[in-house]
PDB file of C-alpha atoms and ligand atoms in Angstrom:
ATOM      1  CA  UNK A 969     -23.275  27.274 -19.990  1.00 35.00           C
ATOM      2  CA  UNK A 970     -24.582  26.972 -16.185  1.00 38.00           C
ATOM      3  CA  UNK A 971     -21.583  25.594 -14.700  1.00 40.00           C
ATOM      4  CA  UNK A 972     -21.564  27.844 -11.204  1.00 43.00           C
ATOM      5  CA  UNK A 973     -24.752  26.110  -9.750  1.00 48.00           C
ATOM      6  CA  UNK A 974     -23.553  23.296  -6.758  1.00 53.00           C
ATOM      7  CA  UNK A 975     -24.549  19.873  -7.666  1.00 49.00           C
ATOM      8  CA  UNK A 976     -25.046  20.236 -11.428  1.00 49.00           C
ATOM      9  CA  UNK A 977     -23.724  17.012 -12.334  1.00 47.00           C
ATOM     10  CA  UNK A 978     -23.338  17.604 -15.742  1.00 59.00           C
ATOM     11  CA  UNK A 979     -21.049  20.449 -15.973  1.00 84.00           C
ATOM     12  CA  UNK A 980     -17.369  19.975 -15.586  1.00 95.00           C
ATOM     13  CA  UNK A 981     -15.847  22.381 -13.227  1.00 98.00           C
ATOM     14  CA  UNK A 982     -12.747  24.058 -12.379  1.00 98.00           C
ATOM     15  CA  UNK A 983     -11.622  24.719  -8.714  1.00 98.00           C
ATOM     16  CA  UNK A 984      -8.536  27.050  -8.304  1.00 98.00           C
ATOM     17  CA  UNK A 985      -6.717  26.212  -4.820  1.00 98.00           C
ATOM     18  CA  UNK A 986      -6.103  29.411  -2.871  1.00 98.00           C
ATOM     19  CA  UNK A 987      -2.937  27.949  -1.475  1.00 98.00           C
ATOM     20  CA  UNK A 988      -0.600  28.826  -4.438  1.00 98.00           C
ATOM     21  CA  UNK A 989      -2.327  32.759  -4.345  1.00 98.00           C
ATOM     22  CA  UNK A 990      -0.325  35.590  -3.183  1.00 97.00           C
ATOM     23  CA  UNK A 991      -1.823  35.834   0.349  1.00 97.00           C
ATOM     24  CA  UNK A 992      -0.892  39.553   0.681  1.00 97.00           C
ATOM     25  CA  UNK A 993      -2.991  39.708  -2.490  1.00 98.00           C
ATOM     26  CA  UNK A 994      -5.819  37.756  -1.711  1.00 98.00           C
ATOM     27  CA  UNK A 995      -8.523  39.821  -3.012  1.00 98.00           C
ATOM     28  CA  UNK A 996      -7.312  40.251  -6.199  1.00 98.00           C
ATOM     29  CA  UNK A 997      -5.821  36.864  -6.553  1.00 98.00           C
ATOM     30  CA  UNK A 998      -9.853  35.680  -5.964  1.00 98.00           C
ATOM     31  CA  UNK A 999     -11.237  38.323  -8.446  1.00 98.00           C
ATOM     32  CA  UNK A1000      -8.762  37.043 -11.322  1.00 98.00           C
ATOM     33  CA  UNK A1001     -10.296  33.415 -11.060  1.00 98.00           C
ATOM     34  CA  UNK A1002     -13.664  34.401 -10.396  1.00 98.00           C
ATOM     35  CA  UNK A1003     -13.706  36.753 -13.786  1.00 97.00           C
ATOM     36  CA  UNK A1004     -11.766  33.541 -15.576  1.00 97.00           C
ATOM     37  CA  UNK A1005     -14.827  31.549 -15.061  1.00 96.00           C
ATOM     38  CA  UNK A1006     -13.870  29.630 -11.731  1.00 98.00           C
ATOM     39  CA  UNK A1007     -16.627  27.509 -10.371  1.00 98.00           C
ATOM     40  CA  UNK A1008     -15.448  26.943  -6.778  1.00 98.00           C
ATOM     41  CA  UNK A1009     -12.636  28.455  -4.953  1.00 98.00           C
ATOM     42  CA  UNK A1010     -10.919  25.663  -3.076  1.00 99.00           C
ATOM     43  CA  UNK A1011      -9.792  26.465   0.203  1.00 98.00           C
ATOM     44  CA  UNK A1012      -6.931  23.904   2.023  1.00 98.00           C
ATOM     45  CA  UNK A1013      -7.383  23.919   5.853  1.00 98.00           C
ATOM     46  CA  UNK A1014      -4.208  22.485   7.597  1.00 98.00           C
ATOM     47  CA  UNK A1015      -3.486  21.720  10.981  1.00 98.00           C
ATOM     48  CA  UNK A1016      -0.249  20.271  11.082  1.00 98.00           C
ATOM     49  CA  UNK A1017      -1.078  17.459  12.603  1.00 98.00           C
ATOM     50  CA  UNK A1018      -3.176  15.580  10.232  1.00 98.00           C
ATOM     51  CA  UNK A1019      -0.323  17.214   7.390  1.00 98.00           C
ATOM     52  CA  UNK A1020       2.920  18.450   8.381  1.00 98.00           C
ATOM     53  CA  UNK A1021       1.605  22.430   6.771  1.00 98.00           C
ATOM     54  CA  UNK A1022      -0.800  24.863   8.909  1.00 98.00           C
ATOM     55  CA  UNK A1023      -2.957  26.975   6.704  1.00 98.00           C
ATOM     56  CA  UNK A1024      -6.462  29.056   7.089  1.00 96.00           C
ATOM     57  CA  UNK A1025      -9.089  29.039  10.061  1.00 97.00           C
ATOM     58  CA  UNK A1026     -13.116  30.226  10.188  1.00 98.00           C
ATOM     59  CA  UNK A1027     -12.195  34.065  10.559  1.00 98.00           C
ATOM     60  CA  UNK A1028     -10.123  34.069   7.502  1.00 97.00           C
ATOM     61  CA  UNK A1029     -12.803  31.996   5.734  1.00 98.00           C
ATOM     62  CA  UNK A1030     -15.443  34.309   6.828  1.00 98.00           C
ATOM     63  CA  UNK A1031     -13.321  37.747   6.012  1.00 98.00           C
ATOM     64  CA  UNK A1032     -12.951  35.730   2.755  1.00 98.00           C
ATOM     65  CA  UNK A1033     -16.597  35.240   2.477  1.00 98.00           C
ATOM     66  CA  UNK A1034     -17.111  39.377   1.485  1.00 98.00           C
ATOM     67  CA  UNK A1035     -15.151  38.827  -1.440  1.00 98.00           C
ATOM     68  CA  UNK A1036     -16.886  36.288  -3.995  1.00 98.00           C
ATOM     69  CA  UNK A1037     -20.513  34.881  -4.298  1.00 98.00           C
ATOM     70  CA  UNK A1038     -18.280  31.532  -5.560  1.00 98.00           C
ATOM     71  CA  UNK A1039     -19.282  28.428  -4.072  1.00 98.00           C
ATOM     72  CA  UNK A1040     -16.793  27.797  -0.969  1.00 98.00           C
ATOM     73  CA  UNK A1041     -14.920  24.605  -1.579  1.00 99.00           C
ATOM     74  CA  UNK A1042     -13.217  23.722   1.688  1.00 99.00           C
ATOM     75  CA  UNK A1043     -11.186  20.899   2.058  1.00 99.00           C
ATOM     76  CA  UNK A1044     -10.476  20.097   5.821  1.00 99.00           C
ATOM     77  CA  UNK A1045      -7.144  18.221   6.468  1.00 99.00           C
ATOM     78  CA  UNK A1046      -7.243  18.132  10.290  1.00 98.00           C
ATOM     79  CA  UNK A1047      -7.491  15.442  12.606  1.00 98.00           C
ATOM     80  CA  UNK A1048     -10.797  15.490  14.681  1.00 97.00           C
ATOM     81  CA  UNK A1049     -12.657  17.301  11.907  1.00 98.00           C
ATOM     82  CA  UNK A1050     -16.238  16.653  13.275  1.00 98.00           C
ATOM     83  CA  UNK A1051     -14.914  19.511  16.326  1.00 98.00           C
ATOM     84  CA  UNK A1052     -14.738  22.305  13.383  1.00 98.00           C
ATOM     85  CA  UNK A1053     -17.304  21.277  10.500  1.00 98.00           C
ATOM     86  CA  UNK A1054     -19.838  23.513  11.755  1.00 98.00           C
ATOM     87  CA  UNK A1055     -17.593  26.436  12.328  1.00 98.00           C
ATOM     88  CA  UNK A1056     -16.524  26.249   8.758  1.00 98.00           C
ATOM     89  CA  UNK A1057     -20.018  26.132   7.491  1.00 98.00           C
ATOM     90  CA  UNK A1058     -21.417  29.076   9.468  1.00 98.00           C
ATOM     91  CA  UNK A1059     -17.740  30.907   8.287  1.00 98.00           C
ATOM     92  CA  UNK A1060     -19.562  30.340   4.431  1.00 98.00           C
ATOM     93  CA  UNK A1061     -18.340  26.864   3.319  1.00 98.00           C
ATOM     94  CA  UNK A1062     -20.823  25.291   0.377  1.00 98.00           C
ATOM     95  CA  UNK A1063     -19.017  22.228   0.638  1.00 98.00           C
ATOM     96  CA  UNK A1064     -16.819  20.844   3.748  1.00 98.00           C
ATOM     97  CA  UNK A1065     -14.490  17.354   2.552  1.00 99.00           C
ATOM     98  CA  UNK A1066     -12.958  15.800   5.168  1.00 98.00           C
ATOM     99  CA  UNK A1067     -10.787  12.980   4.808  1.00 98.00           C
ATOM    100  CA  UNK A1068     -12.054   9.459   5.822  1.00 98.00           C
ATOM    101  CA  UNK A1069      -8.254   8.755   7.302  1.00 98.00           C
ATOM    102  CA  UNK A1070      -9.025  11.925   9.689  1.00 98.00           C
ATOM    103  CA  UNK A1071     -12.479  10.084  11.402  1.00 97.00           C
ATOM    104  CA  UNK A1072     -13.710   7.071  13.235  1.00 96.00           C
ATOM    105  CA  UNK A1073     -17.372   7.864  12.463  1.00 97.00           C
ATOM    106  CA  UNK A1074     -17.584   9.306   8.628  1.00 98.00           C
ATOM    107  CA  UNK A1075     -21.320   8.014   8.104  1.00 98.00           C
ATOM    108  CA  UNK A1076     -22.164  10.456  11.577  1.00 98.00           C
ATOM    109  CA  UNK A1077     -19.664  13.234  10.406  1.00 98.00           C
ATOM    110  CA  UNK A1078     -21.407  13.370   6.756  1.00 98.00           C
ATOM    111  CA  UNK A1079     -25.248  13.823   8.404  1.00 98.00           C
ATOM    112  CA  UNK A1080     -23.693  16.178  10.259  1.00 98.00           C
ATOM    113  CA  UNK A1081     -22.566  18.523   7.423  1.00 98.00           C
ATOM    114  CA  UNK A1082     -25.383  18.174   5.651  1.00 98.00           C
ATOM    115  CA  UNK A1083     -27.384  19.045   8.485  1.00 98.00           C
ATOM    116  CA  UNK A1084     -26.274  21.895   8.857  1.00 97.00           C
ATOM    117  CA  UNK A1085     -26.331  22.876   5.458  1.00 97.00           C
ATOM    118  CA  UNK A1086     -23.186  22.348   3.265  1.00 98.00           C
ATOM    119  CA  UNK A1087     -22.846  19.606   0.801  1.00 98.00           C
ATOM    120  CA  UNK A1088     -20.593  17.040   2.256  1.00 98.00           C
ATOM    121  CA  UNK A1089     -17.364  15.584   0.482  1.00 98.00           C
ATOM    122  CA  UNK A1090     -15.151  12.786   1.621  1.00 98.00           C
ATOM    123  CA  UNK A1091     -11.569  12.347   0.975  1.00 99.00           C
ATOM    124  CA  UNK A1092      -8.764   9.413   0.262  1.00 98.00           C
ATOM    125  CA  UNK A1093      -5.641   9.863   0.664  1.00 98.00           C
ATOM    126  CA  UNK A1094      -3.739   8.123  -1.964  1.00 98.00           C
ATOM    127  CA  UNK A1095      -2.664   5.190  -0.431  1.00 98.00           C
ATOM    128  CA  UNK A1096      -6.524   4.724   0.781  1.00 98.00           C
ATOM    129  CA  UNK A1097      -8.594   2.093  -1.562  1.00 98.00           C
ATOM    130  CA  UNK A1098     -11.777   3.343  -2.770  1.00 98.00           C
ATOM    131  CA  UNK A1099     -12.914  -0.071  -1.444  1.00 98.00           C
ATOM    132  CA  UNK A1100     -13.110   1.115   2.568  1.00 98.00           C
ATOM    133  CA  UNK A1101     -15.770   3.638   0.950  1.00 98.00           C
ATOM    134  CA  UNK A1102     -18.030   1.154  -0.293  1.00 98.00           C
ATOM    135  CA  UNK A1103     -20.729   1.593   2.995  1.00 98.00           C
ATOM    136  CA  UNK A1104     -20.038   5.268   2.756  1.00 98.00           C
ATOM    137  CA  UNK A1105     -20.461   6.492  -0.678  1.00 98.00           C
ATOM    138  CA  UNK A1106     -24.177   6.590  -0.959  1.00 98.00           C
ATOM    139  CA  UNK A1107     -24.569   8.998   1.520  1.00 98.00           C
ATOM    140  CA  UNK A1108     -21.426  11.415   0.449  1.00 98.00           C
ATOM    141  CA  UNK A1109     -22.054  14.408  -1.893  1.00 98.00           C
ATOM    142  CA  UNK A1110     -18.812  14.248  -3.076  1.00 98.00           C
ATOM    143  CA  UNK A1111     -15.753  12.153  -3.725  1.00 98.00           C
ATOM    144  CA  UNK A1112     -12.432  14.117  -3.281  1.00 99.00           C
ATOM    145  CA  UNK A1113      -9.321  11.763  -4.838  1.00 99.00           C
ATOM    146  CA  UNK A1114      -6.031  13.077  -3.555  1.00 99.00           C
ATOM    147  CA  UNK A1115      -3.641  12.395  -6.295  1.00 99.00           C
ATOM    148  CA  UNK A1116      -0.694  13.746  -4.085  1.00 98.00           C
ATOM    149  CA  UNK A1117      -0.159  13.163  -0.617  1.00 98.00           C
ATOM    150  CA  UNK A1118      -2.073  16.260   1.237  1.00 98.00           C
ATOM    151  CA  UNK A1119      -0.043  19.008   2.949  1.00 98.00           C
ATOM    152  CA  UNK A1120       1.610  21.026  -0.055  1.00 98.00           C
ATOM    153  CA  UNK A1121       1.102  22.898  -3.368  1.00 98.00           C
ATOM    154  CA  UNK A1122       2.994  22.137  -6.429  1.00 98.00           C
ATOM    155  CA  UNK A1123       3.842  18.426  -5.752  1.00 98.00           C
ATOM    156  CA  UNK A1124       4.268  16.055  -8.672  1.00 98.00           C
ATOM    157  CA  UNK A1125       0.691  14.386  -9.624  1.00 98.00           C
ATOM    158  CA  UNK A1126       0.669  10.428  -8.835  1.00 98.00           C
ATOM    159  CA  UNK A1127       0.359   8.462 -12.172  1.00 98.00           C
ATOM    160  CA  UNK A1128      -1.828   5.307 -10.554  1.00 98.00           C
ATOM    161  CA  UNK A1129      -4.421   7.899  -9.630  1.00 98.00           C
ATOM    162  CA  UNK A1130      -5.057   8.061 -13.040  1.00 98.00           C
ATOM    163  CA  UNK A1131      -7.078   4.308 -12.668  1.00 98.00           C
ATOM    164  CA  UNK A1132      -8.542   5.458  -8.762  1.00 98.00           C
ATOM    165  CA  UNK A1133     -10.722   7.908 -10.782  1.00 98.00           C
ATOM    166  CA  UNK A1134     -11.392   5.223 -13.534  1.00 98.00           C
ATOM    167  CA  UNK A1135     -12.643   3.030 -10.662  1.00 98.00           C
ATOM    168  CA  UNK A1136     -14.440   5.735  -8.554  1.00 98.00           C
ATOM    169  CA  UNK A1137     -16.715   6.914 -11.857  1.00 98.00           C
ATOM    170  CA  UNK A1138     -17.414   3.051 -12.600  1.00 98.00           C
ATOM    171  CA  UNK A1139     -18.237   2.403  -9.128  1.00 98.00           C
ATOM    172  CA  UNK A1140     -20.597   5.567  -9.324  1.00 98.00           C
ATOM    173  CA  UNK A1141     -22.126   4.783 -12.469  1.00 97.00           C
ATOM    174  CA  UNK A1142     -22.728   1.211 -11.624  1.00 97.00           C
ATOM    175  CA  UNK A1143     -24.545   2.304  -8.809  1.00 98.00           C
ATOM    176  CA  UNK A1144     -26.274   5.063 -10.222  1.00 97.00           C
ATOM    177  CA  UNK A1145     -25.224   7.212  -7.398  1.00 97.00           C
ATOM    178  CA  UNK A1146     -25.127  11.248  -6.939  1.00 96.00           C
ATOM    179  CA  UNK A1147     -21.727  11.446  -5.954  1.00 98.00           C
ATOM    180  CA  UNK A1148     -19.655  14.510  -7.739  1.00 97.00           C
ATOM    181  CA  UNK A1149     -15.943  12.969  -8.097  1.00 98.00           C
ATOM    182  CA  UNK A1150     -13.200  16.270  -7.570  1.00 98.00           C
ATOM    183  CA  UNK A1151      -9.559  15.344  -8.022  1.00 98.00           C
ATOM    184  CA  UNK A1152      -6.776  17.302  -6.003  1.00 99.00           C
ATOM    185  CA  UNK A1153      -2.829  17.437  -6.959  1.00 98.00           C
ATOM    186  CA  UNK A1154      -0.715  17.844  -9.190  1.00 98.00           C
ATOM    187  CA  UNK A1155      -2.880  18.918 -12.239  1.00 98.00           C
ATOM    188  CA  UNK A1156      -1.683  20.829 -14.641  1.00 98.00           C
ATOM    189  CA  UNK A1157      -2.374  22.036 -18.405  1.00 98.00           C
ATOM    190  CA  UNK A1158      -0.723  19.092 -19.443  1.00 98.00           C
ATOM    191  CA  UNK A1159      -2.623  16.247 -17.643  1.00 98.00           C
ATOM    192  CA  UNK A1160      -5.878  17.475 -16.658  1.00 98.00           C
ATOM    193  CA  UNK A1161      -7.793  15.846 -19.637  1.00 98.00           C
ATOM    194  CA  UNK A1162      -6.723  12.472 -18.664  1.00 98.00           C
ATOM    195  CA  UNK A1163      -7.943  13.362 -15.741  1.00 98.00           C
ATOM    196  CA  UNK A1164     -11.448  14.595 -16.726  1.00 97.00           C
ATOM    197  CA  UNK A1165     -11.614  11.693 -19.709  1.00 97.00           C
ATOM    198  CA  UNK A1166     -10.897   9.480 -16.216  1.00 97.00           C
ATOM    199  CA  UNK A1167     -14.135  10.793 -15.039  1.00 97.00           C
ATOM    200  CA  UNK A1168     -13.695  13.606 -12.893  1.00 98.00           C
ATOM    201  CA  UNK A1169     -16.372  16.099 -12.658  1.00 97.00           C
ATOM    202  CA  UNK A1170     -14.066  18.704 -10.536  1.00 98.00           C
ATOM    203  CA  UNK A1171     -10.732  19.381 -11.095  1.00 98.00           C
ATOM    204  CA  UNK A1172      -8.865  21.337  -8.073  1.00 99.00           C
ATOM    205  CA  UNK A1173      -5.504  22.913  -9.595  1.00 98.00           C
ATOM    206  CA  UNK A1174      -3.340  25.675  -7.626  1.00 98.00           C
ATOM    207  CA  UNK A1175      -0.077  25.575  -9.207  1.00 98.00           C
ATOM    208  CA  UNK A1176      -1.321  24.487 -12.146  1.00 98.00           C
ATOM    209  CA  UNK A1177      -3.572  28.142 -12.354  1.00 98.00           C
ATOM    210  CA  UNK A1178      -1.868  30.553  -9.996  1.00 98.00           C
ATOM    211  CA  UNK A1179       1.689  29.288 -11.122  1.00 98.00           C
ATOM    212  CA  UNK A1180       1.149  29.744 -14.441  1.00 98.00           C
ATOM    213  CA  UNK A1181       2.098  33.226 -16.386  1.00 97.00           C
ATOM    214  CA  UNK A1182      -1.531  34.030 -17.094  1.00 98.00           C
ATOM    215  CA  UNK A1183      -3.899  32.055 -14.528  1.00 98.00           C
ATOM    216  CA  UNK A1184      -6.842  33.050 -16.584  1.00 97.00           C
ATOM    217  CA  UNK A1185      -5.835  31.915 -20.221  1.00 98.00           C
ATOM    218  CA  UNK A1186      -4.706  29.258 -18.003  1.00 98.00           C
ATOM    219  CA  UNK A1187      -9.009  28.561 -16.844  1.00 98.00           C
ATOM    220  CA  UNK A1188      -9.739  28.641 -20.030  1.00 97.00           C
ATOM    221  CA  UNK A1189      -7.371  26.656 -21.949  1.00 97.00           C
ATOM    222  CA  UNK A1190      -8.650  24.328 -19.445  1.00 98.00           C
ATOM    223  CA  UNK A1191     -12.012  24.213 -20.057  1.00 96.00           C
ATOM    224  CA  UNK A1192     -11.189  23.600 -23.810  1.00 96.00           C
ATOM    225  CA  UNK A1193      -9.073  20.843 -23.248  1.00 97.00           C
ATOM    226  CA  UNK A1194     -12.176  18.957 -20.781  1.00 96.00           C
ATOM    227  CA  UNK A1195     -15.136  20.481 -22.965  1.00 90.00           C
ATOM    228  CA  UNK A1196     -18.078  17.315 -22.771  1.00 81.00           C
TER     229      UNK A1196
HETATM  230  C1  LIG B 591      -2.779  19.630  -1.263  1.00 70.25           C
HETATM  231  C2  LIG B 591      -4.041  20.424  -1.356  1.00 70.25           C
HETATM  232  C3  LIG B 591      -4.318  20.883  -2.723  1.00 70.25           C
HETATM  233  C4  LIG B 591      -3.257  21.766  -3.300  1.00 70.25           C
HETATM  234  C5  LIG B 591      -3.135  21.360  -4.718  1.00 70.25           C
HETATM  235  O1  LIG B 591      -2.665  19.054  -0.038  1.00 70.25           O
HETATM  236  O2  LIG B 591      -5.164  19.686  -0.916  1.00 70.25           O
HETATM  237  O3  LIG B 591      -5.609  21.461  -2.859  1.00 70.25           O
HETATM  238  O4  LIG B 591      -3.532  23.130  -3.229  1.00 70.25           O
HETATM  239  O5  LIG B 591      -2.094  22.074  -5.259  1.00 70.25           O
HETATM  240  P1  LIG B 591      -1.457  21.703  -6.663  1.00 70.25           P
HETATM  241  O6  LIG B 591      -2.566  21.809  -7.668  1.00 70.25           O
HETATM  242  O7  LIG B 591      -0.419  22.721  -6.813  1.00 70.25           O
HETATM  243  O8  LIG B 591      -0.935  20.301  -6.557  1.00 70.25           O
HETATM  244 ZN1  LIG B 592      -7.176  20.527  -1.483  1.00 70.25          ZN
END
């Protein structure tokens, strides 16, 4: 099953979040996913400003970069994020999301990833309607739904977001758009088919992998429960 390439549509994908690895362990931590059949390795860059949490720069990103041929999932919660895309991109980041709350001009910010290479994602927070994206969305690569408020790991997934995905694949399908939709926060084992029967494509889980006792039985009980 070809499920690593970038912008196959068809595939449903997994994307462990780094922030609930072992730090110290880093490398390893990346090798057990990667060897589990992970198709992106999500990557949460905080500022504490945008969310109350600081996290990863470029270096770190880049160092990272050595260690996995896995698409680079990095999802940018920062204020001003138009002032770092392209640092993240030449650090190795296949996609860059940045969240629509975070910038005044998303339409100029999504050219702007894309020109310099990386597939561009937007994000909502979850008290964001999907409406303020209708202008936007033909243009975006991918839809990131945040189904907990951003800053933190293992926080309890938000039950309405359930119906934002509903909406978001409608909205895609109706327009016959390319947009992938990912959904970050609070998925687990025992929720994330809802969540792909919803209609996401990508589903972003770091406590729900790296807490679990065996993160890779963990990858692939997933991909039995969301088999299409
Ligand atoms: C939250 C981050 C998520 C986070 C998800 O702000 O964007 O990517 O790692 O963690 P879980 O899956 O534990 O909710
Ligand atoms: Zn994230």
């Amino acid at each position: 099953m070809a499920v690593n390439r970038v912008g196959d549509r068809r595939a449903f994908r997994v994307a462990p979040s780094l922030l609930s690895a072992d730090f110290a362990e880093i490398r390893a931590q990346i090798e057990l996913v990667e060897r589990a059949g992970a198709d992106y390795l999500h990557i949460d860059v905080m500022d504490g400003r945008f969310v109350p949490n600081i996290t990863w720069g470029p270096k770190i990103v880049k160092d990272m970069r050595r260690l996995s041929p896995l698409p680079f999932d990095v999802h940018l919660m920062i204020v001003e994020p138009e002032r770092y895309v392209d640092d993240f991109i030449a650090a190795g980041a296949n996609i860059v999301t940045v969240h629509w709350e975070a910038t005044v001009h998303a339409h100029r910010l999504v050219q702007q990833i894309k020109a310099s290479g990386a597939r561009a994602g937007l994000s909502v927070n979850p008290a964001t309607s999907l409406s303020v994206l209708d202008e936007i969305l033909p243009y975006v690569d991918l839809l990131l739904v945040m189904s907990v408020n951003p800053g933190f790991g293992g926080q309890s997934y938000i039950p309405t977001s359930t119906a934002k995905i509903a909406e978001a694949r409608r909205t895609i399908n109706t327009r016959a758009l390319d947009v992938e939709i990912e959904v970050d926060g609070g998925v687990h084992l025992d929720n994330v088919a809802d969540v792909a029967r919803a209609g996401a494509d990508t589903v972003v889980m770091g406590a729900g992998i790296y807490g679990t006792k065996d993160p890779a039985a963990t990858i692939r009980r997933v991909r039995e429960l969301c088999a299409r």
